[in-house]
């Protein structure tokens, strides 16, 4: 089961700017608003984006479960929306949030170092 954009209350002004994949989804990169830390990547259809914009809590479409889910309802790591931005070609969202909960989930070793002068932005740890 995949979501359908025709059932959403998302404004036409926003909906026409989205470039969706064949399943009607747009990638949403979630970032902690004050530190810039990338917290996760999820998928949104029009209805999930509408819920995110109107409720102030991040909602995704679960591709594996075939249903909407709101970050934090089961994990306790709620994400409160600060801003939502669309990239230049409309195929990705940047959702800046305040994540509240008992620590951040999925905090493995950081793979990227901070950029060093003259070294570029893609310095990987070995």
GROMACS .gro file of N, CA and C in nm:
model
  378
    1UNK      N    1   0.084  -0.118   0.000
    1UNK     CA    2   0.000   0.000   0.000
    1UNK      C    3   0.089   0.125   0.000
    2UNK      N    4   0.059   0.217  -0.086
    2UNK     CA    5   0.132   0.343  -0.088
    2UNK      C    6   0.034   0.457  -0.067
    3UNK      N    7   0.082   0.567  -0.013
    3UNK     CA    8  -0.006   0.680   0.012
    3UNK      C    9  -0.046   0.748  -0.119
    4UNK      N   10  -0.151   0.826  -0.114
    4UNK     CA   11  -0.192   0.901  -0.232
    4UNK      C   12  -0.202   1.048  -0.197
    5UNK      N   13  -0.146   1.132  -0.284
    5UNK     CA   14  -0.146   1.275  -0.258
    5UNK      C   15  -0.284   1.337  -0.274
    6UNK      N   16  -0.375   1.272  -0.344
    6UNK     CA   17  -0.507   1.330  -0.366
    6UNK      C   18  -0.590   1.335  -0.238
    7UNK      N   19  -0.553   1.258  -0.136
    7UNK     CA   20  -0.628   1.255  -0.011
    7UNK      C   21  -0.577   1.358   0.089
    8UNK      N   22  -0.476   1.433   0.055
    8UNK     CA   23  -0.412   1.524   0.148
    8UNK      C   24  -0.474   1.663   0.144
    9UNK      N   25  -0.461   1.730   0.259
    9UNK     CA   26  -0.504   1.870   0.268
    9UNK      C   27  -0.385   1.964   0.248
   10UNK      N   28  -0.273   1.912   0.200
   10UNK     CA   29  -0.155   1.995   0.176
   10UNK      C   30  -0.191   2.103   0.074
   11UNK      N   31  -0.147   2.225   0.100
   11UNK     CA   32  -0.180   2.336   0.011
   11UNK      C   33  -0.126   2.310  -0.129
   12UNK      N   34  -0.200   2.356  -0.227
   12UNK     CA   35  -0.159   2.341  -0.366
   12UNK      C   36  -0.027   2.411  -0.391
   13UNK      N   37  -0.007   2.526  -0.327
   13UNK     CA   38   0.116   2.602  -0.344
   13UNK      C   39   0.239   2.520  -0.307
   14UNK      N   40   0.229   2.440  -0.202
   14UNK     CA   41   0.340   2.354  -0.161
   14UNK      C   42   0.343   2.228  -0.247
   15UNK      N   43   0.228   2.166  -0.269
   15UNK     CA   44   0.221   2.039  -0.341
   15UNK      C   45   0.280   2.046  -0.481
   16UNK      N   46   0.259   2.156  -0.553
   16UNK     CA   47   0.309   2.164  -0.691
   16UNK      C   48   0.461   2.176  -0.697
   17UNK      N   49   0.525   2.212  -0.587
   17UNK     CA   50   0.671   2.226  -0.585
   17UNK      C   51   0.743   2.094  -0.554
   18UNK      N   52   0.669   1.993  -0.506
   18UNK     CA   53   0.730   1.865  -0.468
   18UNK      C   54   0.755   1.776  -0.590
   19UNK      N   55   0.873   1.716  -0.592
   19UNK     CA   56   0.906   1.617  -0.694
   19UNK      C   57   0.911   1.482  -0.621
   20UNK      N   58   0.809   1.402  -0.641
   20UNK     CA   59   0.793   1.278  -0.567
   20UNK      C   60   0.854   1.160  -0.644
   21UNK      N   61   0.890   1.055  -0.568
   21UNK     CA   62   0.936   0.933  -0.633
   21UNK      C   63   0.813   0.858  -0.688
   22UNK      N   64   0.832   0.744  -0.754
   22UNK     CA   65   0.717   0.672  -0.812
   22UNK      C   66   0.610   0.631  -0.709
   23UNK      N   67   0.648   0.623  -0.581
   23UNK     CA   68   0.552   0.588  -0.476
   23UNK      C   69   0.486   0.711  -0.414
   24UNK      N   70   0.517   0.829  -0.467
   24UNK     CA   71   0.456   0.952  -0.415
   24UNK      C   72   0.526   1.008  -0.293
   25UNK      N   73   0.651   0.969  -0.270
   25UNK     CA   74   0.725   1.009  -0.150
   25UNK      C   75   0.838   1.106  -0.180
   26UNK      N   76   0.871   1.187  -0.079
   26UNK     CA   77   0.983   1.279  -0.085
   26UNK      C   78   1.074   1.249   0.035
   27UNK      N   79   1.203   1.247   0.012
   27UNK     CA   80   1.300   1.223   0.118
   27UNK      C   81   1.301   1.342   0.213
   28UNK      N   82   1.302   1.315   0.343
   28UNK     CA   83   1.307   1.422   0.444
   28UNK      C   84   1.428   1.397   0.534
   29UNK      N   85   1.525   1.487   0.527
   29UNK     CA   86   1.643   1.482   0.612
   29UNK      C   87   1.610   1.563   0.737
   30UNK      N   88   1.627   1.501   0.854
   30UNK     CA   89   1.594   1.568   0.980
   30UNK      C   90   1.722   1.606   1.051
   31UNK      N   91   1.730   1.733   1.089
   31UNK     CA   92   1.850   1.790   1.147
   31UNK      C   93   1.816   1.862   1.278
   32UNK      N   94   1.901   1.844   1.379
   32UNK     CA   95   1.886   1.919   1.504
   32UNK      C   96   1.911   2.066   1.474
   33UNK      N   97   1.817   2.152   1.510
   33UNK     CA   98   1.823   2.292   1.466
   33UNK      C   99   1.941   2.370   1.521
   34UNK      N  100   1.987   2.341   1.642
   34UNK     CA  101   2.092   2.424   1.701
   34UNK      C  102   2.233   2.370   1.677
   35UNK      N  103   2.249   2.241   1.664
   35UNK     CA  104   2.382   2.183   1.645
   35UNK      C  105   2.412   2.149   1.499
   36UNK      N  106   2.307   2.135   1.417
   36UNK     CA  107   2.326   2.094   1.279
   36UNK      C  108   2.343   1.944   1.262
   37UNK      N  109   2.338   1.868   1.372
   37UNK     CA  110   2.355   1.723   1.364
   37UNK      C  111   2.240   1.661   1.284
   38UNK      N  112   2.276   1.576   1.188
   38UNK     CA  113   2.174   1.502   1.113
   38UNK      C  114   2.125   1.388   1.201
   39UNK      N  115   1.995   1.388   1.228
   39UNK     CA  116   1.936   1.291   1.319
   39UNK      C  117   1.885   1.167   1.247
   40UNK      N  118   1.825   1.187   1.130
   40UNK     CA  119   1.767   1.073   1.059
   40UNK      C  120   1.720   1.116   0.920
   41UNK      N  121   1.682   1.017   0.842
   41UNK     CA  122   1.617   1.038   0.713
   41UNK      C  123   1.488   0.958   0.715
   42UNK      N  124   1.383   1.020   0.670
   42UNK     CA  125   1.253   0.952   0.661
   42UNK      C  126   1.187   0.988   0.529
   43UNK      N  127   1.067   0.938   0.509
   43UNK     CA  128   0.994   0.961   0.385
   43UNK      C  129   0.859   1.023   0.415
   44UNK      N  130   0.821   1.121   0.335
   44UNK     CA  131   0.693   1.188   0.352
   44UNK      C  132   0.617   1.189   0.220
   45UNK      N  133   0.487   1.167   0.231
   45UNK     CA  134   0.398   1.197   0.119
   45UNK      C  135   0.332   1.330   0.151
   46UNK      N  136   0.237   1.372   0.070
   46UNK     CA  137   0.173   1.501   0.092
   46UNK      C  138   0.106   1.509   0.228
   47UNK      N  139   0.038   1.402   0.267
   47UNK     CA  140  -0.034   1.403   0.395
   47UNK      C  141   0.063   1.409   0.513
   48UNK      N  142   0.172   1.336   0.508
   48UNK     CA  143   0.271   1.342   0.617
   48UNK      C  144   0.330   1.482   0.629
   49UNK      N  145   0.357   1.545   0.514
   49UNK     CA  146   0.409   1.682   0.518
   49UNK      C  147   0.303   1.777   0.573
   50UNK      N  148   0.179   1.760   0.531
   50UNK     CA  149   0.071   1.843   0.585
   50UNK      C  150   0.061   1.829   0.737
   51UNK      N  151   0.064   1.706   0.786
   51UNK     CA  152   0.058   1.683   0.931
   51UNK      C  153   0.177   1.747   1.003
   52UNK      N  154   0.296   1.736   0.942
   52UNK     CA  155   0.417   1.795   1.000
   52UNK      C  156   0.403   1.947   1.010
   53UNK      N  157   0.357   2.008   0.902
   53UNK     CA  158   0.346   2.154   0.898
   53UNK      C  159   0.236   2.208   0.990
   54UNK      N  160   0.128   2.132   1.008
   54UNK     CA  161   0.016   2.184   1.086
   54UNK      C  162   0.019   2.144   1.233
   55UNK      N  163   0.086   2.034   1.265
   55UNK     CA  164   0.086   1.987   1.405
   55UNK      C  165   0.210   2.033   1.482
   56UNK      N  166   0.319   2.063   1.409
   56UNK     CA  167   0.444   2.099   1.476
   56UNK      C  168   0.525   1.979   1.520
   57UNK      N  169   0.478   1.859   1.490
   57UNK     CA  170   0.552   1.734   1.518
   57UNK      C  171   0.579   1.664   1.386
   58UNK      N  172   0.696   1.601   1.374
   58UNK     CA  173   0.735   1.538   1.248
   58UNK      C  174   0.659   1.407   1.229
   59UNK      N  175   0.596   1.394   1.113
   59UNK     CA  176   0.522   1.274   1.075
   59UNK      C  177   0.582   1.219   0.946
   60UNK      N  178   0.599   1.089   0.941
   60UNK     CA  179   0.655   1.021   0.823
   60UNK      C  180   0.556   0.919   0.770
   61UNK      N  181   0.583   0.873   0.648
   61UNK     CA  182   0.514   0.758   0.592
   61UNK      C  183   0.611   0.641   0.605
   62UNK      N  184   0.569   0.534   0.673
   62UNK     CA  185   0.653   0.415   0.688
   62UNK      C  186   0.634   0.326   0.566
   63UNK      N  187   0.740   0.311   0.489
   63UNK     CA  188   0.733   0.225   0.371
   63UNK      C  189   0.718   0.079   0.410
   64UNK      N  190   0.777   0.038   0.521
   64UNK     CA  191   0.770  -0.103   0.561
   64UNK      C  192   0.635  -0.139   0.625
   65UNK      N  193   0.579  -0.047   0.703
   65UNK     CA  194   0.451  -0.075   0.770
   65UNK      C  195   0.330  -0.028   0.691
   66UNK      N  196   0.352   0.060   0.593
   66UNK     CA  197   0.241   0.111   0.514
   66UNK      C  198   0.146   0.197   0.594
   67UNK      N  199   0.203   0.280   0.683
   67UNK     CA  200   0.119   0.367   0.765
   67UNK      C  201   0.197   0.490   0.807
   68UNK      N  202   0.125   0.590   0.855
   68UNK     CA  203   0.189   0.710   0.906
   68UNK      C  204   0.242   0.684   1.046
   69UNK      N  205   0.352   0.749   1.079
   69UNK     CA  206   0.404   0.742   1.216
   69UNK      C  207   0.464   0.875   1.253
   70UNK      N  208   0.441   0.911   1.378
   70UNK     CA  209   0.490   1.038   1.430
   70UNK      C  210   0.609   1.009   1.519
   71UNK      N  211   0.720   1.070   1.485
   71UNK     CA  212   0.845   1.047   1.559
   71UNK      C  213   0.824   1.079   1.706
   72UNK      N  214   0.858   0.982   1.791
   72UNK     CA  215   0.851   1.002   1.935
   72UNK      C  216   0.734   0.934   2.003
   73UNK      N  217   0.632   0.895   1.927
   73UNK     CA  218   0.516   0.834   1.991
   73UNK      C  219   0.549   0.702   2.059
   74UNK      N  220   0.643   0.626   2.006
   74UNK     CA  221   0.682   0.501   2.070
   74UNK      C  222   0.822   0.506   2.129
   75UNK      N  223   0.911   0.586   2.069
   75UNK     CA  224   1.050   0.589   2.115
   75UNK      C  225   1.074   0.688   2.229
   76UNK      N  226   0.986   0.787   2.241
   76UNK     CA  227   1.006   0.890   2.340
   76UNK      C  228   1.098   1.002   2.294
   77UNK      N  229   1.145   0.996   2.169
   77UNK     CA  230   1.234   1.098   2.112
   77UNK      C  231   1.154   1.185   2.016
   78UNK      N  232   1.070   1.270   2.071
   78UNK     CA  233   0.981   1.354   1.990
   78UNK      C  234   1.060   1.462   1.918
   79UNK      N  235   1.015   1.491   1.798
   79UNK     CA  236   1.078   1.595   1.717
   79UNK      C  237   0.978   1.708   1.695
   80UNK      N  238   1.014   1.828   1.743
   80UNK     CA  239   0.929   1.946   1.729
   80UNK      C  240   0.986   2.034   1.618
   81UNK      N  241   0.904   2.065   1.521
   81UNK     CA  242   0.947   2.134   1.400
   81UNK      C  243   0.985   2.278   1.429
   82UNK      N  244   1.102   2.317   1.381
   82UNK     CA  245   1.146   2.457   1.383
   82UNK      C  246   1.127   2.517   1.244
   83UNK      N  247   1.179   2.450   1.139
   83UNK     CA  248   1.162   2.495   1.001
   83UNK      C  249   1.155   2.375   0.908
   84UNK      N  250   1.093   2.394   0.794
   84UNK     CA  251   1.093   2.295   0.686
   84UNK      C  252   1.130   2.368   0.558
   85UNK      N  253   1.230   2.317   0.489
   85UNK     CA  254   1.275   2.378   0.364
   85UNK      C  255   1.277   2.273   0.254
   86UNK      N  256   1.252   2.318   0.133
   86UNK     CA  257   1.253   2.234   0.015
   86UNK      C  258   1.379   2.266  -0.065
   87UNK      N  259   1.449   2.163  -0.113
   87UNK     CA  260   1.569   2.191  -0.192
   87UNK      C  261   1.531   2.249  -0.328
   88UNK      N  262   1.632   2.288  -0.405
   88UNK     CA  263   1.609   2.364  -0.527
   88UNK      C  264   1.529   2.289  -0.633
   89UNK      N  265   1.542   2.156  -0.640
   89UNK     CA  266   1.466   2.084  -0.742
   89UNK      C  267   1.344   2.012  -0.686
   90UNK      N  268   1.315   2.032  -0.558
   90UNK     CA  269   1.190   1.983  -0.500
   90UNK      C  270   1.185   1.837  -0.462
   91UNK      N  271   1.299   1.766  -0.465
   91UNK     CA  272   1.294   1.623  -0.436
   91UNK      C  273   1.344   1.585  -0.297
   92UNK      N  274   1.372   1.685  -0.213
   92UNK     CA  275   1.416   1.657  -0.075
   92UNK      C  276   1.375   1.771   0.016
   93UNK      N  277   1.342   1.734   0.139
   93UNK     CA  278   1.307   1.831   0.242
   93UNK      C  279   1.415   1.832   0.349
   94UNK      N  280   1.441   1.949   0.405
   94UNK     CA  281   1.525   1.961   0.523
   94UNK      C  282   1.434   2.005   0.636
   95UNK      N  283   1.420   1.918   0.735
   95UNK     CA  284   1.333   1.946   0.849
   95UNK      C  285   1.424   1.971   0.969
   96UNK      N  286   1.427   2.095   1.016
   96UNK     CA  287   1.509   2.131   1.132
   96UNK      C  288   1.419   2.124   1.254
   97UNK      N  289   1.466   2.051   1.357
   97UNK     CA  290   1.382   2.019   1.472
   97UNK      C  291   1.453   2.043   1.604
   98UNK      N  292   1.374   2.045   1.709
   98UNK     CA  293   1.422   2.033   1.846
   98UNK      C  294   1.382   1.892   1.887
   99UNK      N  295   1.480   1.806   1.906
   99UNK     CA  296   1.448   1.668   1.947
   99UNK      C  297   1.454   1.660   2.099
  100UNK      N  298   1.347   1.608   2.156
  100UNK     CA  299   1.333   1.597   2.301
  100UNK      C  300   1.320   1.449   2.336
  101UNK      N  301   1.389   1.407   2.439
  101UNK     CA  302   1.377   1.269   2.483
  101UNK      C  303   1.498   1.228   2.562
  102UNK      N  304   1.501   1.102   2.599
  102UNK     CA  305   1.610   1.048   2.682
  102UNK      C  306   1.730   1.015   2.596
  103UNK      N  307   1.799   1.116   2.548
  103UNK     CA  308   1.914   1.095   2.460
  103UNK      C  309   1.869   1.082   2.317
  104UNK      N  310   1.962   1.088   2.226
  104UNK     CA  311   1.930   1.079   2.084
  104UNK      C  312   1.941   0.935   2.038
  105UNK      N  313   1.848   0.889   1.955
  105UNK     CA  314   1.855   0.751   1.905
  105UNK      C  315   1.960   0.736   1.796
  106UNK      N  316   2.002   0.614   1.774
  106UNK     CA  317   2.090   0.580   1.662
  106UNK      C  318   2.219   0.661   1.663
  107UNK      N  319   2.282   0.675   1.778
  107UNK     CA  320   2.403   0.757   1.786
  107UNK      C  321   2.526   0.669   1.776
  108UNK      N  322   2.553   0.621   1.659
  108UNK     CA  323   2.674   0.545   1.636
  108UNK      C  324   2.792   0.639   1.623
  109UNK      N  325   2.906   0.585   1.589
  109UNK     CA  326   3.025   0.669   1.571
  109UNK      C  327   3.002   0.764   1.455
  110UNK      N  328   3.044   0.887   1.472
  110UNK     CA  329   3.032   0.982   1.364
  110UNK      C  330   3.130   0.945   1.254
  111UNK      N  331   3.081   0.944   1.131
  111UNK     CA  332   3.164   0.905   1.019
  111UNK      C  333   3.234   1.023   0.953
  112UNK      N  334   3.181   1.141   0.972
  112UNK     CA  335   3.239   1.257   0.907
  112UNK      C  336   3.305   1.346   1.012
  113UNK      N  337   3.422   1.394   0.978
  113UNK     CA  338   3.489   1.491   1.065
  113UNK      C  339   3.444   1.630   1.025
  114UNK      N  340   3.468   1.723   1.114
  114UNK     CA  341   3.445   1.863   1.078
  114UNK      C  342   3.547   1.899   0.970
  115UNK      N  343   3.506   1.981   0.874
  115UNK     CA  344   3.599   2.019   0.769
  115UNK      C  345   3.719   2.096   0.825
  116UNK      N  346   3.836   2.064   0.773
  116UNK     CA  347   3.957   2.136   0.810
  116UNK      C  348   3.995   2.227   0.695
  117UNK      N  349   4.054   2.342   0.725
  117UNK     CA  350   4.093   2.434   0.618
  117UNK      C  351   4.176   2.363   0.512
  118UNK      N  352   4.137   2.381   0.386
  118UNK     CA  353   4.211   2.324   0.275
  118UNK      C  354   4.189   2.176   0.253
  119UNK      N  355   4.099   2.113   0.331
  119UNK     CA  356   4.080   1.968   0.319
  119UNK      C  357   3.945   1.931   0.259
  120UNK      N  358   3.858   2.028   0.233
  120UNK     CA  359   3.727   1.995   0.178
  120UNK      C  360   3.631   1.951   0.287
  121UNK      N  361   3.509   1.921   0.249
  121UNK     CA  362   3.404   1.889   0.345
  121UNK      C  363   3.385   1.739   0.364
  122UNK      N  364   3.456   1.656   0.290
  122UNK     CA  365   3.431   1.512   0.295
  122UNK      C  366   3.549   1.436   0.354
  123UNK      N  367   3.589   1.471   0.472
  123UNK     CA  368   3.701   1.402   0.536
  123UNK      C  369   3.646   1.287   0.620
  124UNK      N  370   3.668   1.164   0.576
  124UNK     CA  371   3.617   1.047   0.645
  124UNK      C  372   3.718   0.993   0.745
  125UNK      N  373   3.667   0.937   0.853
  125UNK     CA  374   3.755   0.867   0.947
  125UNK      C  375   3.790   0.734   0.887
  126UNK      N  376   3.907   0.688   0.917
  126UNK     CA  377   3.950   0.558   0.863
  126UNK      C  378   3.923   0.449   0.962
   0.00000   0.00000   0.00000
